[in-house]
Amino acid sequence: MAILEVRNLSVNYLTDEGTALRAVEGVSFSLEQGRSLGLVGESGCGKTTAMLGILRLLPAEGRIVSGEVVYDGVDLLHVSESEMREYRWGRISIVFQGAMNALNPVRRVGDQIVEAIMLHESVDKRTARGRVDELLGMVGITSERASQYPHQYSGGMRQRAMIAMALACTPNILIADEPTTALDVMIQAQILDLLQKLQKELDLCIVLVTHDLGVVAEICDDVLVMYGGKTAEYASADIIYNESLHPYTQRLLEAFPDVENPASTLASIPGYPPPLDALPPGCRFEPRCHRRKDICAVKSPPLLAVNSGHYVACHPDKGRLNGATNR
Amino acid sequence: MQRSDYLIRRVFFALATLVVVIGFNFFLFRILPGDPIKSIARSPRLTREAREKLRVDFGLDKPVFFDGERLRKGDVLGAFDTQFTAYVRALLHGNLGISYRSRRDVAEVLAERVWRTVVLVAGAETLALLFGVVLGLVSAWRRGTRLEMTILLWALISWGLPNFFLGIILLLLARGHLPVGGMATPGLKPEHGLAYWADVGRHLILPTLTMAIVYTSSYVLIMRSSVVEVLSEDYILTAKAKGLNTFQILRDHALKNAMLPMVTMVALNLAYTVGGAIQVETVFSWPGIGRLMYDSVQLRDYPILQGTFLLLALSVIVANLLADLLYSVLDPRVKAE
Amino acid sequence: MQQLREIWRTFRRRPMGIVGALMLFSVVFVAIFAPWLAPYDPDVKIDIDPEDLLAPPDVEHLLGRDDAGKDVLSQLIYGARVSLTVGFVASFMSMFIGTTVGLIAGYIGGRIGNALMRLTDFLLVIPDLPLMLVIISIWGRGLWKIIFVIGMLGWTYNARLVRSQVLSIRERQFVLRARAIGAGSLRIILRHIFPQVLPLILAQAVLSVSGAIIAESSLSFLGLGDPTLVSWGMMLNFAFERAISRMAWWFLLPPGFAIVWVSVGLIMMGTTLEEIVNPRLRTHHLFDPRHMVALIAGVRPRAEAEGAME
C-alpha cells in the first residue's frame, strides 16, 4: 500500500536573467508502507531539490512545473499553504545535513523540539518537554542536553538531535538528506544503525538521499538513481546491486570499493554532470557513458519498464532489454 | 571563548583608549601652537584668584611632561611632578578647569547640560531602532518588491544627507507649527510643572525627529542585510520544514539572530551619533552638550571645549564597552567554554 | 588591468551605478567649467541696494541673492570646486594611509600588525566630529588643515578591509611562489598583492569621497571652514547664521541639495562597485560585525543557480 506516490515531478529554477534551469524532470516513485527508498546521485543531480519540491520548501527561485505528490490520497502540490504546514513534520519530516546551522544556534535544542511538538499537537508544555526527553533518549542523547545549545553538541550528536526532532510528531515518512556526509566513518555507522533501528521500531518509511551507494545498501529496500535531474534507474535494492542495467548505475557500483578485492583500482567516472543551462538534447549521461550509441546524443531516452518494478532510462541495445514498454 | 576572558579584554581596551584620549586631550591643548591655557592664564579677563587657581591646579609653572632636571638629581618621583600629572590629578578629582566665558566650573556646566543631550539621543536612537528593525525586516522579507526598492532608495538618500541639513529642511517646513529653537518658550520655568515639561517636549520633537530619521536609515540597511543573511541560513529552512508560518519564523528564529549585529552597530554608531547631536543641537538651539561644544568653539572657550570632548569620548568608550557586554550576553556562542 | 576592464564591463550594466556616475560627473563638470557657467563673479557684490540683500530669485538671479547681495547661483557653482577638492584630496589621503597600513598589517602581521590594528580600534572608538572640531579650533582654520584632519581620521575602515583581504591573498599560490624565488616583501606587496586589492580599494575610495564631502560640510557649517573659500558647507553656515530668520530658502536649500546630490551619486556608484568587486561579501567571516556599516544596500545577486540546486 503506497503511502506516497510521486508522479512526474518537475522542478525548475529561475535565474536572474529569466531562463529556467530544469533541475528535476519527470521523477516518479512510490513509497510503500514499511519500505524505505534510497535516492542516489552525484551532487547537483537534483535529489535534494526533488525532496524540497515534495514538501514545497523550494527557495523563491524554485518552481514546481508539473507533477503530483499524492500522500494518503491527497495531492500535496495542490493543497493550500496552511494545509501544507500541517503535513510538514506531522506526516512527512526531513532531516538536513547536521551542519552547525541546521539548528538555530541561539536557541536551546530542547526548545526547538518543543516548538515542533506544540505546533502540531495540542499538548501542554510540560507534556511536550517529557516527550523531548523521550525522543532524545531514543537517539541516545541524555536529557540534560536538552537545555544546551547546538554548538555544545558534537557533529554526530547534532545529527541525532535533528533526527529526534524530526520524529517528534510521529511522521510516517522521514526524509534524510545526506545524513552522513561530513561525518567521520564511525559516526556514519552510528547514524545508519540508528536509522535502521528507528525504521524497525516505529515502522517508519525512510527516504535516504545520498551520493553514497554503500550507505543505501544497509537500509533501503528500493533505490532510485538520479542523474542530471532525471531518473536513471529505479528498482529494488536487490536488483540495483545485482542486475543493474543503466550504465551510470553500473559505474557507480564499480566506483564503490570492493571489500573482497581491495587491491582492484577504484573506477571513477570521468567528466562532470551537465550544467543546467546547457543541457544536451539527448541523454544527459551520454558524454560520460561507456556504452553510448549514436542515438543517445540525439534523443533523450524514455523511462522503460524492464520488468515490473524495474525502470531504466536508457536506449535499449538490440536484444538487451526485452519486453520493454514505455512507462 | 570564555565570556569573562572576552570581557576582561574589552575592559582593558576601554581603559587603554581612555588613557590615550586623556593624553591626547592634554597634548592637544598644551602643546600645539597657540597654547590657550598659557595665554589665558595671563589674560586680564580672569580675576587674579582665578589665574592663580589655574596656575596651581594645572601646574603651569612646571615642565609639561617630564622634569629632566629633577630626574638627574635623583628625584624620580619629583620628575613626574609636571603639568601632565597635575592635569590627571585634577581630572581624577573631577576638576576640569574653569570656563573662560562664564568663569564657572567646567564640570558644573557639563553636569547641568548632559541630561538634555541624553534625552535627545536616547529618544532618537529608540525611535530609529524601532523603525529600523521593522523596516529592515520588512524589506528583507519582501525582496524584489517595490516596497523594498522604496525603502532602499530612501535609505540611500539619507546616507548622503548631512544631519544639519535635514534639520534645516525640517525647520523650514515646521516653522509656525512646531517650536524650532531652544528648550522651552521663554517665560516658562520648571516651577510651572506640567506645562513646562510639555513645552519642553514640544521643543524636543523636531531635533529628535531629525536625528531619528538619519539613524533609521542606517539601521534599516544593516537590519536588512542582516536578515537577508539570516534567512539564507539552514535553520530557517528547518523551521519552515517544521511547519512554521512566515510570521513565526521571523519572530522566533530570524529576529534574534539578525539583531545581534545591530547591537554592535548601535555602539559603533554612537561615535557618529555624538557628531550628529552637535549638528542637530546647533540647528535647533537645543542647549545640550552638542550645542555647548559649538558655542565653545565660536567663543574660544577652551576649557569647556576640552572638557566636552573628554566627556563625549568617554561616553562613546563606555557605551561601546556596554555593547560588548550585551553582545556577549545575547550570543550564547560567546559563553562557550 | 584586465580586472579593471572586467569591472567596467559589469558596471556598465548596472543602472544604479550609471546614474550615480552621471550625478557625480555633472557636478565635476560644473566645478571645472565654473567660470563659464556662473552668471556672475561670486565675490563681487552687485548693486548694493538694501532691497537686494537676501533678495528672492528673479530672472537675473536664478537663486536670488545672499545677505551681502551676492548672487547665490554663482556661489553655488564655484562652491562645487571647494567641496569636490576637499572630498577628493582628503579621500585620497585616507585611502593612501589606510591601504598602506592595511597592506603592512596584513602582510607582515605579527606584533606590528596587531599594534596597527589596535591603533585603528582606538580611532574607531573616538568620536569623529568632536575630535575634528577640537583639532581645527586649536590649530586654526584653512583648507589644507581641513583636508588633513579629515584624511587623518578616515583611514581606519579601509585599513581593516585591506588587511583582511591581504590575509586571504597572502597564502595563495602565486604569492608563495614569489616568496620561494626570494622576492622581497615590498616587491611582493606591490606587484602581487596590491593589484588584487585594488578593485576593493576603488570601490571604497568612491564611498569615502562622499564621507569626506559630508565631513567638510559639517565642519564648515559649524563655523570651522576656510573663511576665504566658500564651500557649500560655508554657504550653509552663512545662510543659517544670517538668513534663517528671514526664511530665505533660496540661500538655505540649494547648497544642501548640492551636497546631497553629489553624495548620493557617489554612494550609488560606490555601492555598485562594491557589489561587483565582492559580490559575496560575507559579513561574519571577513569582518567584525562592527563593520557592517559598509554593507549598505547589499543587494546581493539572487541565489546563484548552482548554490540553490542541491
GROMACS .gro file of N, CA, C and O in nm, chain A residues 123-208:
model
  344
  123VAL      N    1  -0.086   1.975   2.311
  123VAL     CA    2  -0.047   1.929   2.444
  123VAL      C    3   0.012   2.048   2.518
  123VAL      O    4   0.047   2.147   2.458
  124ASP      N    5   0.022   2.034   2.650
  124ASP     CA    6   0.080   2.147   2.722
  124ASP      C    7   0.232   2.133   2.723
  124ASP      O    8   0.287   2.030   2.688
  125LYS      N    9   0.295   2.238   2.766
  125LYS     CA   10   0.441   2.244   2.760
  125LYS      C   11   0.506   2.132   2.840
  125LYS      O   12   0.605   2.075   2.799
  126ARG      N   13   0.447   2.102   2.954
  126ARG     CA   14   0.509   2.002   3.040
  126ARG      C   15   0.516   1.868   2.967
  126ARG      O   16   0.618   1.802   2.966
  127THR      N   17   0.402   1.829   2.907
  127THR     CA   18   0.400   1.703   2.833
  127THR      C   19   0.501   1.706   2.719
  127THR      O   20   0.573   1.610   2.696
  128ALA      N   21   0.503   1.820   2.652
  128ALA     CA   22   0.595   1.833   2.539
  128ALA      C   23   0.738   1.811   2.586
  128ALA      O   24   0.817   1.743   2.521
  129ARG      N   25   0.774   1.869   2.697
  129ARG     CA   26   0.909   1.854   2.748
  129ARG      C   27   0.941   1.709   2.781
  129ARG      O   28   1.051   1.661   2.761
  130GLY      N   29   0.838   1.641   2.833
  130GLY     CA   30   0.859   1.499   2.862
  130GLY      C   31   0.889   1.423   2.733
  130GLY      O   32   0.979   1.338   2.729
  131ARG      N   33   0.813   1.460   2.631
  131ARG     CA   34   0.834   1.394   2.502
  131ARG      C   35   0.976   1.420   2.453
  131ARG      O   36   1.040   1.332   2.394
  132VAL      N   37   1.025   1.541   2.475
  132VAL     CA   38   1.160   1.575   2.430
  132VAL      C   39   1.261   1.478   2.492
  132VAL      O   40   1.348   1.424   2.423
  133ASP      N   41   1.248   1.457   2.620
  133ASP     CA   42   1.341   1.365   2.686
  133ASP      C   43   1.334   1.227   2.625
  133ASP      O   44   1.436   1.160   2.601
  134GLU      N   45   1.209   1.183   2.603
  134GLU     CA   46   1.187   1.052   2.540
  134GLU      C   47   1.257   1.043   2.405
  134GLU      O   48   1.329   0.949   2.375
  135LEU      N   49   1.233   1.147   2.323
  135LEU     CA   50   1.288   1.148   2.189
  135LEU      C   51   1.440   1.148   2.191
  135LEU      O   52   1.505   1.074   2.117
  136LEU      N   53   1.497   1.231   2.276
  136LEU     CA   54   1.641   1.237   2.283
  136LEU      C   55   1.696   1.102   2.328
  136LEU      O   56   1.799   1.055   2.282
  137GLY      N   57   1.622   1.039   2.421
  137GLY     CA   58   1.664   0.908   2.467
  137GLY      C   59   1.667   0.808   2.353
  137GLY      O   60   1.760   0.727   2.342
  138MET      N   61   1.568   0.817   2.267
  138MET     CA   62   1.560   0.726   2.153
  138MET      C   63   1.683   0.735   2.065
  138MET      O   64   1.722   0.637   2.001
  139VAL      N   65   1.740   0.852   2.057
  139VAL     CA   66   1.857   0.866   1.970
  139VAL      C   67   1.986   0.865   2.050
  139VAL      O   68   2.094   0.893   1.997
  140GLY      N   69   1.975   0.833   2.176
  140GLY     CA   70   2.097   0.818   2.255
  140GLY      C   71   2.156   0.948   2.307
  140GLY      O   72   2.277   0.959   2.322
  141ILE      N   73   2.072   1.045   2.337
  141ILE     CA   74   2.122   1.170   2.396
  141ILE      C   75   2.058   1.184   2.533
  141ILE      O   76   1.938   1.172   2.548
  142THR      N   77   2.144   1.213   2.630
  142THR     CA   78   2.090   1.224   2.766
  142THR      C   79   2.005   1.349   2.781
  142THR      O   80   2.030   1.450   2.716
  143SER      N   81   1.908   1.343   2.872
  143SER     CA   82   1.810   1.451   2.877
  143SER      C   83   1.865   1.584   2.929
  143SER      O   84   1.807   1.688   2.901
  144GLU      N   85   1.979   1.583   3.002
  144GLU     CA   86   2.028   1.715   3.045
  144GLU      C   87   2.067   1.799   2.924
  144GLU      O   88   2.074   1.921   2.931
  145ARG      N   89   2.097   1.731   2.818
  145ARG     CA   90   2.142   1.803   2.700
  145ARG      C   91   2.034   1.888   2.636
  145ARG      O   92   2.063   1.970   2.549
  146ALA      N   93   1.913   1.861   2.676
  146ALA     CA   94   1.803   1.935   2.612
  146ALA      C   95   1.815   2.085   2.634
  146ALA      O   96   1.775   2.166   2.551
  147SER      N   97   1.873   2.124   2.746
  147SER     CA   98   1.882   2.267   2.774
  147SER      C   99   2.010   2.328   2.720
  147SER      O  100   2.042   2.443   2.749
  148GLN      N  101   2.083   2.252   2.641
  148GLN     CA  102   2.206   2.307   2.585
  148GLN      C  103   2.182   2.367   2.447
  148GLN      O  104   2.077   2.349   2.387
  149TYR      N  105   2.287   2.435   2.398
  149TYR     CA  106   2.277   2.495   2.266
  149TYR      C  107   2.346   2.406   2.163
  149TYR      O  108   2.435   2.329   2.198
  150PRO      N  109   2.307   2.420   2.037
  150PRO     CA  110   2.362   2.331   1.934
  150PRO      C  111   2.514   2.328   1.927
  150PRO      O  112   2.572   2.223   1.899
  151HIS      N  113   2.577   2.441   1.953
  151HIS     CA  114   2.723   2.440   1.937
  151HIS      C  115   2.790   2.358   2.047
  151HIS      O  116   2.908   2.328   2.040
  152GLN      N  117   2.713   2.322   2.149
  152GLN     CA  118   2.770   2.242   2.255
  152GLN      C  119   2.761   2.092   2.222
  152GLN      O  120   2.811   2.010   2.297
  153TYR      N  121   2.698   2.061   2.114
  153TYR     CA  122   2.688   1.922   2.070
  153TYR      C  123   2.797   1.891   1.970
  153TYR      O  124   2.840   1.977   1.895
  154SER      N  125   2.837   1.764   1.963
  154SER     CA  126   2.930   1.725   1.858
  154SER      C  127   2.851   1.709   1.729
  154SER      O  128   2.729   1.707   1.730
  155GLY      N  129   2.923   1.692   1.617
  155GLY     CA  130   2.856   1.681   1.487
  155GLY      C  131   2.758   1.566   1.482
  155GLY      O  132   2.643   1.581   1.439
  156GLY      N  133   2.803   1.451   1.530
  156GLY     CA  134   2.714   1.335   1.526
  156GLY      C  135   2.593   1.354   1.615
  156GLY      O  136   2.480   1.317   1.582
  157MET      N  137   2.617   1.417   1.729
  157MET     CA  138   2.509   1.442   1.823
  157MET      C  139   2.405   1.534   1.764
  157MET      O  140   2.285   1.515   1.782
  158ARG      N  141   2.453   1.633   1.692
  158ARG     CA  142   2.361   1.729   1.631
  158ARG      C  143   2.272   1.659   1.532
  158ARG      O  144   2.152   1.682   1.525
  159GLN      N  145   2.335   1.569   1.456
  159GLN     CA  146   2.258   1.495   1.357
  159GLN      C  147   2.153   1.411   1.427
  159GLN      O  148   2.038   1.405   1.387
  160ARG      N  149   2.191   1.347   1.535
  160ARG     CA  150   2.095   1.265   1.608
  160ARG      C  151   1.983   1.350   1.668
  160ARG      O  152   1.867   1.309   1.670
  161ALA      N  153   2.020   1.468   1.716
  161ALA     CA  154   1.918   1.557   1.772
  161ALA      C  155   1.820   1.597   1.664
  161ALA      O  156   1.699   1.604   1.688
  162MET      N  157   1.872   1.622   1.545
  162MET     CA  158   1.783   1.658   1.435
  162MET      C  159   1.689   1.543   1.404
  162MET      O  160   1.571   1.564   1.374
  163ILE      N  161   1.740   1.422   1.409
  163ILE     CA  162   1.655   1.306   1.384
  163ILE      C  163   1.546   1.298   1.491
  163ILE      O  164   1.428   1.276   1.462
  164ALA      N  165   1.588   1.316   1.616
  164ALA     CA  166   1.491   1.314   1.725
  164ALA      C  167   1.382   1.417   1.701
  164ALA      O  168   1.263   1.389   1.716
  165MET      N  169   1.423   1.538   1.663
  165MET     CA  170   1.327   1.645   1.638
  165MET      C  171   1.235   1.608   1.523
  165MET      O  172   1.115   1.634   1.528
  166ALA      N  173   1.293   1.541   1.422
  166ALA     CA  174   1.212   1.505   1.305
  166ALA      C  175   1.106   1.402   1.340
  166ALA      O  176   1.005   1.390   1.271
  167LEU      N  177   1.130   1.328   1.445
  167LEU     CA  178   1.034   1.224   1.482
  167LEU      C  179   0.933   1.272   1.586
  167LEU      O  180   0.843   1.199   1.624
  168ALA      N  181   0.950   1.396   1.628
  168ALA     CA  182   0.871   1.449   1.739
  168ALA      C  183   0.721   1.438   1.717
  168ALA      O  184   0.645   1.421   1.812
  169CYS      N  185   0.677   1.448   1.594
  169CYS     CA  186   0.533   1.448   1.570
  169CYS      C  187   0.488   1.321   1.503
  169CYS      O  188   0.388   1.320   1.430
  170THR      N  189   0.561   1.216   1.526
  170THR     CA  190   0.533   1.084   1.472
  170THR      C  191   0.492   1.085   1.326
  170THR      O  192   0.379   1.053   1.290
  171PRO      N  193   0.585   1.125   1.240
  171PRO     CA  194   0.553   1.126   1.098
  171PRO      C  195   0.554   0.984   1.042
  171PRO      O  196   0.608   0.893   1.103
  172ASN      N  197   0.494   0.969   0.925
  172ASN     CA  198   0.502   0.840   0.857
  172ASN      C  199   0.628   0.827   0.776
  172ASN      O  200   0.680   0.718   0.756
  173ILE      N  201   0.670   0.942   0.725
  173ILE     CA  202   0.785   0.941   0.634
  173ILE      C  203   0.893   1.033   0.687
  173ILE      O  204   0.866   1.146   0.727
  174LEU      N  205   1.014   0.983   0.687
  174LEU     CA  206   1.128   1.066   0.725
  174LEU      C  207   1.223   1.075   0.606
  174LEU      O  208   1.271   0.973   0.557
  175ILE      N  209   1.246   1.196   0.561
  175ILE     CA  210   1.342   1.215   0.452
  175ILE      C  211   1.474   1.253   0.516
  175ILE      O  212   1.482   1.350   0.590
  176ALA      N  213   1.576   1.173   0.491
  176ALA     CA  214   1.707   1.205   0.548
  176ALA      C  215   1.799   1.249   0.435
  176ALA      O  216   1.839   1.167   0.353
  177ASP      N  217   1.829   1.377   0.430
  177ASP     CA  218   1.910   1.431   0.321
  177ASP      C  219   2.057   1.431   0.359
  177ASP      O  220   2.101   1.509   0.442
  178GLU      N  221   2.130   1.342   0.297
  178GLU     CA  222   2.273   1.330   0.325
  178GLU      C  223   2.303   1.329   0.474
  178GLU      O  224   2.380   1.409   0.522
  179PRO      N  225   2.245   1.238   0.547
  179PRO     CA  226   2.262   1.242   0.692
  179PRO      C  227   2.402   1.208   0.738
  179PRO      O  228   2.439   1.234   0.852
  180THR      N  229   2.480   1.146   0.650
  180THR     CA  230   2.611   1.104   0.698
  180THR      C  231   2.726   1.178   0.632
  180THR      O  232   2.841   1.159   0.669
  181THR      N  233   2.696   1.259   0.539
  181THR     CA  234   2.803   1.335   0.475
  181THR      C  235   2.865   1.427   0.579
  181THR      O  236   2.798   1.475   0.667
  182ALA      N  237   2.988   1.452   0.569
  182ALA     CA  238   3.059   1.541   0.661
  182ALA      C  239   3.072   1.483   0.801
  182ALA      O  240   3.105   1.553   0.894
  183LEU      N  241   3.046   1.356   0.816
  183LEU     CA  242   3.070   1.294   0.946
  183LEU      C  243   3.174   1.187   0.925
  183LEU      O  244   3.182   1.127   0.818
  184ASP      N  245   3.251   1.157   1.027
  184ASP     CA  246   3.352   1.053   1.004
  184ASP      C  247   3.288   0.915   1.006
  184ASP      O  248   3.175   0.897   1.048
  185VAL      N  249   3.362   0.819   0.959
  185VAL     CA  250   3.305   0.687   0.931
  185VAL      C  251   3.239   0.622   1.052
  185VAL      O  252   3.135   0.559   1.043
  186MET      N  253   3.300   0.637   1.167
  186MET     CA  254   3.244   0.575   1.288
  186MET      C  255   3.106   0.632   1.318
  186MET      O  256   3.011   0.560   1.347
  187ILE      N  257   3.097   0.763   1.310
  187ILE     CA  258   2.970   0.829   1.337
  187ILE      C  259   2.868   0.795   1.228
  187ILE      O  260   2.750   0.776   1.257
  188GLN      N  261   2.916   0.784   1.107
  188GLN     CA  262   2.828   0.746   0.997
  188GLN      C  263   2.758   0.616   1.032
  188GLN      O  264   2.636   0.602   1.019
  189ALA      N  265   2.837   0.520   1.073
  189ALA     CA  266   2.782   0.389   1.106
  189ALA      C  267   2.678   0.402   1.216
  189ALA      O  268   2.570   0.341   1.211
  190GLN      N  269   2.711   0.482   1.316
  190GLN     CA  270   2.618   0.506   1.427
  190GLN      C  271   2.484   0.555   1.376
  190GLN      O  272   2.377   0.506   1.415
  191ILE      N  273   2.491   0.659   1.292
  191ILE     CA  274   2.369   0.721   1.242
  191ILE      C  275   2.289   0.619   1.161
  191ILE      O  276   2.167   0.609   1.175
  192LEU      N  277   2.357   0.544   1.078
  192LEU     CA  278   2.287   0.447   0.996
  192LEU      C  279   2.219   0.341   1.082
  192LEU      O  280   2.105   0.301   1.059
  193ASP      N  281   2.293   0.296   1.183
  193ASP     CA  282   2.234   0.199   1.275
  193ASP      C  283   2.109   0.256   1.339
  193ASP      O  284   2.007   0.188   1.352
  194LEU      N  285   2.122   0.379   1.380
  194LEU     CA  286   2.008   0.445   1.443
  194LEU      C  287   1.889   0.450   1.350
  194LEU      O  288   1.776   0.418   1.389
  195LEU      N  289   1.913   0.486   1.227
  195LEU     CA  290   1.803   0.496   1.130
  195LEU      C  291   1.739   0.360   1.111
  195LEU      O  292   1.617   0.348   1.105
  196GLN      N  293   1.824   0.262   1.103
  196GLN     CA  294   1.770   0.127   1.084
  196GLN      C  295   1.682   0.087   1.201
  196GLN      O  296   1.573   0.033   1.186
  197LYS      N  297   1.730   0.114   1.320
  197LYS     CA  298   1.657   0.079   1.441
  197LYS      C  299   1.522   0.151   1.444
  197LYS      O  300   1.419   0.091   1.471
  198LEU      N  301   1.526   0.280   1.414
  198LEU     CA  302   1.403   0.358   1.417
  198LEU      C  303   1.305   0.307   1.312
  198LEU      O  304   1.185   0.301   1.334
  199GLN      N  305   1.362   0.270   1.200
  199GLN     CA  306   1.277   0.220   1.092
  199GLN      C  307   1.198   0.099   1.140
  199GLN      O  308   1.078   0.088   1.119
  200LYS      N  309   1.267   0.010   1.210
  200LYS     CA  310   1.201  -0.112   1.258
  200LYS      C  311   1.104  -0.079   1.370
  200LYS      O  312   0.988  -0.118   1.368
  201GLU      N  313   1.154  -0.007   1.470
  201GLU     CA  314   1.071   0.017   1.588
  201GLU      C  315   0.946   0.099   1.559
  201GLU      O  316   0.842   0.078   1.620
  202LEU      N  317   0.960   0.197   1.471
  202LEU     CA  318   0.847   0.287   1.450
  202LEU      C  319   0.775   0.260   1.320
  202LEU      O  320   0.685   0.334   1.282
  203ASP      N  321   0.816   0.155   1.249
  203ASP     CA  322   0.756   0.126   1.120
  203ASP      C  323   0.761   0.251   1.032
  203ASP      O  324   0.664   0.292   0.970
  204LEU      N  325   0.877   0.310   1.031
  204LEU     CA  326   0.897   0.437   0.963
  204LEU      C  327   0.940   0.414   0.818
  204LEU      O  328   1.016   0.324   0.789
  205CYS      N  329   0.891   0.500   0.731
  205CYS     CA  330   0.935   0.497   0.592
  205CYS      C  331   1.048   0.599   0.580
  205CYS      O  332   1.027   0.716   0.602
  206ILE      N  333   1.163   0.552   0.540
  206ILE     CA  334   1.274   0.647   0.529
  206ILE      C  335   1.309   0.668   0.383
  206ILE      O  336   1.321   0.573   0.307
  207VAL      N  337   1.326   0.793   0.345
  207VAL     CA  338   1.381   0.825   0.213
  207VAL      C  339   1.521   0.874   0.240
  207VAL      O  340   1.542   0.979   0.300
  208LEU      N  341   1.618   0.795   0.198
  208LEU     CA  342   1.756   0.831   0.228
  208LEU      C  343   1.820   0.891   0.103
  208LEU      O  344   1.836   0.824   0.002
   0.00000   0.00000   0.00000
